[in-house]
Coordinates of C-alpha atoms in Angstrom, one line a residue:
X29 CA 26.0 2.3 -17.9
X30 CA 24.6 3.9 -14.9
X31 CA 22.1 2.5 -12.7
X32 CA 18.8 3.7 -14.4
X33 CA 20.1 2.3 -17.7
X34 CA 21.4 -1.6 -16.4
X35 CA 17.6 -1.5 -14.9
X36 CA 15.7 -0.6 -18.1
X37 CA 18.5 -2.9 -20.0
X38 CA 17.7 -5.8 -17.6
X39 CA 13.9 -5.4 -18.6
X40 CA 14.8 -5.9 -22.3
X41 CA 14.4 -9.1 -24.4
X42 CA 18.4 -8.2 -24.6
X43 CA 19.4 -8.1 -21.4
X44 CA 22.3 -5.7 -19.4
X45 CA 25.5 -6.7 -19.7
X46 CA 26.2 -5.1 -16.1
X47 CA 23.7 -5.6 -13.6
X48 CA 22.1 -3.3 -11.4
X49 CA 21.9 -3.8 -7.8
X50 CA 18.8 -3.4 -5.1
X51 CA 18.0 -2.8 -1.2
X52 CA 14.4 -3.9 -1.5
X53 CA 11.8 -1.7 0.8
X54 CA 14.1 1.1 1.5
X55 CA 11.9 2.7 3.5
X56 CA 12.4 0.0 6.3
X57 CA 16.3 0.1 6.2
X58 CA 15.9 4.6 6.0
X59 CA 13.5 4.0 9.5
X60 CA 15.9 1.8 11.1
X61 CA 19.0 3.9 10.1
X62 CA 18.0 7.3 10.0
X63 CA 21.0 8.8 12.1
X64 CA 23.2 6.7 9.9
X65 CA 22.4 8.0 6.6
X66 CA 21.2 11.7 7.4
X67 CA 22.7 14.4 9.7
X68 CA 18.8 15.9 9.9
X69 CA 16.1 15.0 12.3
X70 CA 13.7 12.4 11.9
X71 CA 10.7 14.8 11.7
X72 CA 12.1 16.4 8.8
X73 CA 10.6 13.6 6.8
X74 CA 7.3 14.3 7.3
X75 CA 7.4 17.8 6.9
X76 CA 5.3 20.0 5.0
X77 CA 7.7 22.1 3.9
X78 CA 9.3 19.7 0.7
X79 CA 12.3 21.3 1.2
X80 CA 13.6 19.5 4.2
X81 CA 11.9 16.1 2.8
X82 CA 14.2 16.4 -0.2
X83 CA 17.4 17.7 2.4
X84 CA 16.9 14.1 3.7
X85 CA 16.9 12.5 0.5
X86 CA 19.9 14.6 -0.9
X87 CA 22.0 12.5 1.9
X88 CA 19.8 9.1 2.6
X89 CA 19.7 8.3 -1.7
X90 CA 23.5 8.7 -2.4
X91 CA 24.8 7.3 1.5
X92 CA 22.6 3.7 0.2
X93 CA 23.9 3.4 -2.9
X94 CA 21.9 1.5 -4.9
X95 CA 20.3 1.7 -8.2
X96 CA 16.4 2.3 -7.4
X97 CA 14.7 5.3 -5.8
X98 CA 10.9 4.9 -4.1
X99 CA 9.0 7.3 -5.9
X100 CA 7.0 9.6 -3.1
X101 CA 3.6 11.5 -3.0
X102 CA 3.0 14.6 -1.1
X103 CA 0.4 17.0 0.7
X104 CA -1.2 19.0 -1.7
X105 CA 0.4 22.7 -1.9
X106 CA -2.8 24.3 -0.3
X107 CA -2.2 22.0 2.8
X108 CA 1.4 22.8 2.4
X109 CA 0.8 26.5 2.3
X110 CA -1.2 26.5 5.7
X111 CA 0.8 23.9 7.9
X112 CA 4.1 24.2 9.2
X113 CA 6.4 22.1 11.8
X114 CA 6.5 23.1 15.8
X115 CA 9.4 21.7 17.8
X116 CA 8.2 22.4 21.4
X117 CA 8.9 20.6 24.7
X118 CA 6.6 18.5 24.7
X119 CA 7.3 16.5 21.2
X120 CA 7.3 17.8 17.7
X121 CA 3.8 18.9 16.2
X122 CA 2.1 19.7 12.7
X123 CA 0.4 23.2 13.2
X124 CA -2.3 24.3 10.9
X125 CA -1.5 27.6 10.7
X126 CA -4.9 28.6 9.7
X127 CA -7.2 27.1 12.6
X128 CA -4.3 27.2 15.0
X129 CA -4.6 23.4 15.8
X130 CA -1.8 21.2 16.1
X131 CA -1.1 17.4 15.3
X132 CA 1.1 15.3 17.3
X133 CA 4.3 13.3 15.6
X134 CA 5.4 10.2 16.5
X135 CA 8.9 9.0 15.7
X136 CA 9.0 5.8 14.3
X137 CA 10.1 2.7 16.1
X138 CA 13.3 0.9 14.8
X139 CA 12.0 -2.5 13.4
X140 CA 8.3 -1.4 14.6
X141 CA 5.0 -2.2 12.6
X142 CA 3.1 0.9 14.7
X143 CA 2.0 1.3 10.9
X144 CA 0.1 -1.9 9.6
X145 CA -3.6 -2.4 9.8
X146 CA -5.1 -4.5 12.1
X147 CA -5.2 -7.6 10.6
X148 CA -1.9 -8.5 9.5
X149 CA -1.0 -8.8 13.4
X150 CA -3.4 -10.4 15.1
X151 CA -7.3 -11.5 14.9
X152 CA -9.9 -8.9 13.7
X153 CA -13.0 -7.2 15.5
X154 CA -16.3 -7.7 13.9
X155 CA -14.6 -8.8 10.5
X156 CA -17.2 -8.7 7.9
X157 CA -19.4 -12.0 7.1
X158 CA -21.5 -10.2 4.0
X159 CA -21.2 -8.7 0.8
X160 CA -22.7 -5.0 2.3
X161 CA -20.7 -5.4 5.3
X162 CA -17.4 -6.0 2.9
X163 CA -18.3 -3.0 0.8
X164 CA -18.4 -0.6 4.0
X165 CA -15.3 -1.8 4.9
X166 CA -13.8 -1.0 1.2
X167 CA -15.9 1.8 0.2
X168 CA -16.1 2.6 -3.9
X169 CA -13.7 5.3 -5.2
X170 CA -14.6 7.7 -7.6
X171 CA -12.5 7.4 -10.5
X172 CA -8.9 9.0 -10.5
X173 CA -8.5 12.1 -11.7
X174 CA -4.4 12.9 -12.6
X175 CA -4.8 16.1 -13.8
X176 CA -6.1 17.2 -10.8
X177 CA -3.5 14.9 -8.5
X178 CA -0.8 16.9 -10.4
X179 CA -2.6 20.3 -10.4
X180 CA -3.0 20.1 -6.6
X181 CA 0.7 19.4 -6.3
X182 CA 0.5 16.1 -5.0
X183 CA 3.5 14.9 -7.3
X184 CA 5.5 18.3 -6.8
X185 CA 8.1 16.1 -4.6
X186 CA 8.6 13.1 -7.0
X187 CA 9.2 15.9 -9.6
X188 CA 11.5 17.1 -7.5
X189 CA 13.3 13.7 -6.4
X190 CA 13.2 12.8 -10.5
X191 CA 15.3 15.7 -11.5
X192 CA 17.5 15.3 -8.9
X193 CA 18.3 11.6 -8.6
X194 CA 15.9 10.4 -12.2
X195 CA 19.1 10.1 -14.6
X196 CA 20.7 7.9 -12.4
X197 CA 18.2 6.0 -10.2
X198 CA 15.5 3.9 -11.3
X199 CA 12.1 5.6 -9.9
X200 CA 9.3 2.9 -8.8
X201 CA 6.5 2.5 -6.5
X202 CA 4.8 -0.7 -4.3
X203 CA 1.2 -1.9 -4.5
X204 CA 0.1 -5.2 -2.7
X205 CA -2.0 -7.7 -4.4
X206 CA -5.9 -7.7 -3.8
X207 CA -6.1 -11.4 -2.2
X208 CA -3.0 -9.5 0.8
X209 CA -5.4 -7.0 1.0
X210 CA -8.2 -8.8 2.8
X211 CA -5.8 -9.8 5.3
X212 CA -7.2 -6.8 6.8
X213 CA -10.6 -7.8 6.7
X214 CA -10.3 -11.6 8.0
X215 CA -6.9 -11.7 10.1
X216 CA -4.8 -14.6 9.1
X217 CA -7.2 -17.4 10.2
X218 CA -10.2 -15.4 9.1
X219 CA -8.9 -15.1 6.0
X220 CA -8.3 -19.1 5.5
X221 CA -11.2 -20.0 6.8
X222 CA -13.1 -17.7 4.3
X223 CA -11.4 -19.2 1.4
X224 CA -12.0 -22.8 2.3
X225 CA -15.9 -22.2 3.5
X226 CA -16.6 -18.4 1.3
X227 CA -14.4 -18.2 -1.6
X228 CA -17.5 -15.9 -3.1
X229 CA -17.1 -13.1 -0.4
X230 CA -13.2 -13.5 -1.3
X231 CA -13.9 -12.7 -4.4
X232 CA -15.8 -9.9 -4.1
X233 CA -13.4 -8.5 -1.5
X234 CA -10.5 -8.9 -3.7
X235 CA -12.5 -7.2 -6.7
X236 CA -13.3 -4.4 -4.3
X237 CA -9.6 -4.4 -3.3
X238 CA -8.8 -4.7 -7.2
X239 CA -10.4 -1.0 -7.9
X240 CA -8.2 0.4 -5.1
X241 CA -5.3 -0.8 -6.1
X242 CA -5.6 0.0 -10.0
X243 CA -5.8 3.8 -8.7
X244 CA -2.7 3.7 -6.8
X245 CA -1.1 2.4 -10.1
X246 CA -2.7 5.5 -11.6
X247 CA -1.5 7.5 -9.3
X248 CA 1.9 5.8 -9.8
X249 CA 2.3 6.6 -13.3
X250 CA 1.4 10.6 -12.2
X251 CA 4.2 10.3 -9.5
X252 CA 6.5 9.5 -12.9
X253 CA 7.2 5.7 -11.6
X254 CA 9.0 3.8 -14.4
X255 CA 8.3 0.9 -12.2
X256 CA 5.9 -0.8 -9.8
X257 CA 6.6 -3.7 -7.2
X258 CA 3.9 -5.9 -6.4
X259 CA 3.8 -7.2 -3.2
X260 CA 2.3 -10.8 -3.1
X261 CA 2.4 -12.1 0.6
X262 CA 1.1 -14.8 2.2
X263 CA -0.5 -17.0 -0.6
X264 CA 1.9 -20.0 -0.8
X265 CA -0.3 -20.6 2.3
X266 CA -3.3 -21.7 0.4
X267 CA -3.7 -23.9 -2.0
X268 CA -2.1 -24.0 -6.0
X269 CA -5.5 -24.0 -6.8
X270 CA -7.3 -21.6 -4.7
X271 CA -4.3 -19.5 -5.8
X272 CA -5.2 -19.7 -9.4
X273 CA -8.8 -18.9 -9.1
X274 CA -8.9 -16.1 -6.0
X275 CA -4.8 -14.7 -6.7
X276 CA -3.6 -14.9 -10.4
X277 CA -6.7 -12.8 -12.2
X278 CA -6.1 -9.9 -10.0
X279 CA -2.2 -10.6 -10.7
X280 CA -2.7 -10.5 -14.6
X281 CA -5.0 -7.3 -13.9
X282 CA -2.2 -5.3 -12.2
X283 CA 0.5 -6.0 -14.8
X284 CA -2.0 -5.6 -17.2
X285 CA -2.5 -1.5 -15.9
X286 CA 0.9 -1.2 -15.2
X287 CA 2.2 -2.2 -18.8
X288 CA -0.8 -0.1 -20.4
X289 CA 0.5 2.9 -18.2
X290 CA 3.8 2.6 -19.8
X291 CA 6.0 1.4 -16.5
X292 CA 7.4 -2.0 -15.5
X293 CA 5.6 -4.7 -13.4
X294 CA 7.7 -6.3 -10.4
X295 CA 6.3 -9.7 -9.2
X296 CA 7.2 -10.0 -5.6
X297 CA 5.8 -13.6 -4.3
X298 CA 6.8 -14.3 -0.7
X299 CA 6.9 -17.7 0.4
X300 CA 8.0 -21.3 -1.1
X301 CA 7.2 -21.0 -4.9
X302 CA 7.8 -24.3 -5.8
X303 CA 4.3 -25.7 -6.2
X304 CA 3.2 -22.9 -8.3
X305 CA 5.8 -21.4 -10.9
X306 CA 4.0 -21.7 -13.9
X307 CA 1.7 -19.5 -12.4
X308 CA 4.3 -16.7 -11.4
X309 CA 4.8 -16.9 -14.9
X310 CA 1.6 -16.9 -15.9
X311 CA 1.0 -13.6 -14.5
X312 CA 2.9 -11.9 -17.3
X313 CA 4.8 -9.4 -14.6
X314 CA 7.9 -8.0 -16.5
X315 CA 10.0 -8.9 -13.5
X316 CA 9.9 -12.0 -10.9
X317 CA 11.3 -11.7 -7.4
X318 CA 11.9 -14.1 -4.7
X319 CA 12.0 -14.6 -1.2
X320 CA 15.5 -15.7 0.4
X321 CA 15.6 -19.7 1.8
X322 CA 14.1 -19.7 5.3
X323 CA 11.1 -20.6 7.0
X324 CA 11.5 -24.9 6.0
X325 CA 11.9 -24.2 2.3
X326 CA 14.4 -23.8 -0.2
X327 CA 14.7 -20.9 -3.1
X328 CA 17.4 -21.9 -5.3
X329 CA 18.5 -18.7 -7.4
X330 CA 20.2 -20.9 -10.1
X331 CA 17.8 -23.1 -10.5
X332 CA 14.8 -20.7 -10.4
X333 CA 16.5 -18.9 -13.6
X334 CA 17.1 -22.5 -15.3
X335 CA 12.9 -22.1 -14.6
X336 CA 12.3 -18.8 -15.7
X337 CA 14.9 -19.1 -19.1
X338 CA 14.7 -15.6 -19.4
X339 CA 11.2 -15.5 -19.9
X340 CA 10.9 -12.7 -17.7
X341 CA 13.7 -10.5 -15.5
X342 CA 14.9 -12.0 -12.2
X343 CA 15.6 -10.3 -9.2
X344 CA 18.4 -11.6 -6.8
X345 CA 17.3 -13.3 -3.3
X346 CA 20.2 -12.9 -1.6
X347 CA 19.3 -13.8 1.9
X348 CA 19.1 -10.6 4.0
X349 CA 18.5 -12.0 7.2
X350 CA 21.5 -13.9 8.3
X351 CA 24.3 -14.0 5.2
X352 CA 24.0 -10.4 5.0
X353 CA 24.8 -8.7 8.7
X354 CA 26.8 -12.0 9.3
X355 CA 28.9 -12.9 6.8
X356 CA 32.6 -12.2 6.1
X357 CA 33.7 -10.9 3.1
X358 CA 34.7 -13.8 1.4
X359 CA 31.4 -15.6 1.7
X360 CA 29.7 -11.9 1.2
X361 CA 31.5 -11.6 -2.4
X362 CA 31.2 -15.5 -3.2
X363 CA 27.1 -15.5 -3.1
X364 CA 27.0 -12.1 -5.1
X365 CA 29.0 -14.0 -7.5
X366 CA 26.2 -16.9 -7.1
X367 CA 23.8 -15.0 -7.6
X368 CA 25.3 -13.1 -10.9
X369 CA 25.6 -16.1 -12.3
X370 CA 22.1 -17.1 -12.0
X371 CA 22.1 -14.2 -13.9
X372 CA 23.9 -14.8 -17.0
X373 CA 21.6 -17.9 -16.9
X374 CA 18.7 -16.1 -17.3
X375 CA 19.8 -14.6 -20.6
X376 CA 21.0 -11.2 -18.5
X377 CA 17.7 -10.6 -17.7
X378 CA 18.8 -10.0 -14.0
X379 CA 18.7 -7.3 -11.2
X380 CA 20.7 -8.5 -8.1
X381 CA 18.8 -7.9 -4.9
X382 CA 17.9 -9.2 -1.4
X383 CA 15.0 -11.7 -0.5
X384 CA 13.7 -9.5 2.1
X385 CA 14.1 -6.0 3.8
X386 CA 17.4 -5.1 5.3
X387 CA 17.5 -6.1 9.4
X388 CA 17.6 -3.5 11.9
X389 CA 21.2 -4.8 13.2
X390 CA 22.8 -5.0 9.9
X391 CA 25.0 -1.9 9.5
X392 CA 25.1 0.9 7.0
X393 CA 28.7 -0.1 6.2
X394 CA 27.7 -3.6 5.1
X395 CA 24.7 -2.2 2.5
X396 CA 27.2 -0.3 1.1
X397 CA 29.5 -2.8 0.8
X398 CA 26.8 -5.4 -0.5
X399 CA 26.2 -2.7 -3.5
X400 CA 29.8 -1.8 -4.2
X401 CA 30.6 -5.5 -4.5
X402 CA 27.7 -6.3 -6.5
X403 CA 28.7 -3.7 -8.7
X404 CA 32.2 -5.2 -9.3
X405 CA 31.0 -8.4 -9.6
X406 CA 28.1 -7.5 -11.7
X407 CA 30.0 -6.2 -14.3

């Protein structure tokens, strides 16, 4: 079986007899290793010209090794047509070729978050307090149109990266939940304080947040994702409860779209699920995936799939923070095997992955090893 195949296996009632294997938020470990896995400059990813987007890929995909591949939209070909990269002296620029100006590219910062909104960082200016003020902040879509997303060539690159690498890799895309969302709106102690003194307004936000999200499954599905990953952060801080009145509708809507649109659903919860299992379940996600232990609680691989009894597919949580970049081989290869078995517990309903995103000081070399073994051990 290749990798593609042991992923779609592991999603059937049946299960794969070989697993597959995962490096979660590739994207991460590809910013923090880019000399490592490509000989080509870092700019070349966010070039206009798809050509040397998909020379990076051509070397970053295979040098990982592992069985999944982050499905990616692109500028549409009338942008493409009229911009083009300037390396200069001074940095490395966007020109539009058309009005002659030029945008200024910044390289990304190994473990850096010079990309999250404000919000998830720190406190939030002027954060909304009303039901108008929340819908300026998350202003109504008009309704996705995929003909045109494709006709514009905004999916001419995951075409490209599907029949390159689609036989063989597993092609999926990440959404975050809406209640993550208003992280963004409230900051972290905003956000509590809103769902303890205005759970309405929370609601609303997340329904606003809701229609957003349901177009980026859309626009999933028109990339050609078999899958999606849903990112659910930061809600084992409020209450079981509160979880199952402003988290788990939105949850069931997601899957709900993602199922009716033909691909799989991946529940990533972060945080201690303990309290609130039934409820992961409850969201009907095809797939359920767990954080690592850390943080003062404890995630139990084998006895989260005595839980789950392959009611749904399990992903691995293979701690990524310390047992990966520290571990010797031995100990390496024996929690692989732990985590296989969990497994074959789960009725081979089973992907083998990390808890979290690959560190910045754990090396190429170990990844590769990590999937190799897996692999063996998997099989």
């Amino acid at each position: 079986m290749n990798g593609r195949e042991k992923v779609e296996a592991a999603f059937s009632p049946e299960g794969s007899p070989e697993f597959a294997v995962m490096v979660p938020y590739e994207s991460i470990f590809v910013r923090d290793h880019w000399s490592q896995l490509t000989r080509h400059p870092w700019w070349f990813e966010q070039s206009p010209d798809l050509a040397d987007r998909m020379a990076c890929l051509e070397e970053i995909i295979p040098a990982i090794g592992h069985d999944f591949m982050e499905i990616i939209p692109c500028p549409s070909r009338r942008y493409r047509q009229s911009h083009r990269m300037a390396v200069r002296p001074g940095g490395v620029f966007i020109e539009d070729t058309l009005t002659g100006q030029s945008e200024a590219l910044v390289q990304p910062v190994i473990g850096g978050w010079e990309g999250m909104q404000p919000g998830y960082l720190g406190p939030v200016e002027n954060p909304p307090q009303s039901i108008a003020e929340i819908e300026q902040m998350t202003p109504q879509l008009s309704p996705f149109d995929r003909e045109s997303f494709i006709a514009q060539g905004h999916a001419d690159l995951a075409r490209w990266q599907l029949e390159t690498f689609g036989a063989d890799h597993y092609p999926f895309d990440y959404i975050s939940t809406p209640f993550w969302s208003c992280y963004h709106l409230w900051g972290f102690a905003g956000t509590m304080a809103m769902v303890a003194h205005h759970p309405d307004l929370v609601r609303y936000a997340c329904d606003r947040h809701l229609a957003h999200i349901l177009q980026r499954v859309q626009q999933s599905a028109a990339l050609g994702a078999a899958g999606v990953w849903i990112e659910d952060c930061m809600t084992d801080v409020i209450s079981p409860a509160a979880y199952r009145e402003l988290n788990l509708p939105y949850l069931n809507r997601l899957v709900a779209e993602i199922r009716s649109l033909g691909m799989h659903s991946i529940h990533y919860y972060c945080g201690n699920p303990m309290d609130r299992l039934d409820m992961l379940l409850e969201s009907g996600a095809d797939a359920l995936a767990l954080e690592e232990s850390k943080k003062g609680f404890v995630v139990d691989i084998l006895k989260i799939a005595d839980f789950v009894q392959g009611r749904c597919t399990l992903f691995g949580n293979l701690d990524a923070i310390n047992l990966l970049p520290q571990a010797d081989e031995a100990a390496l290869r024996a929690e692989i095997a732990r985590q296989v078995a969990a497994g074959r517990r789960n009725r081979h309903r089973f992907v083998i992955s990390l808890g979290s995103p690959v560190t910045p000081g754990t090396s190429l070399q170990r990844v590769q090893e990590y999937c190799r073994w897996s692999r063996e051990l998997g099989s």
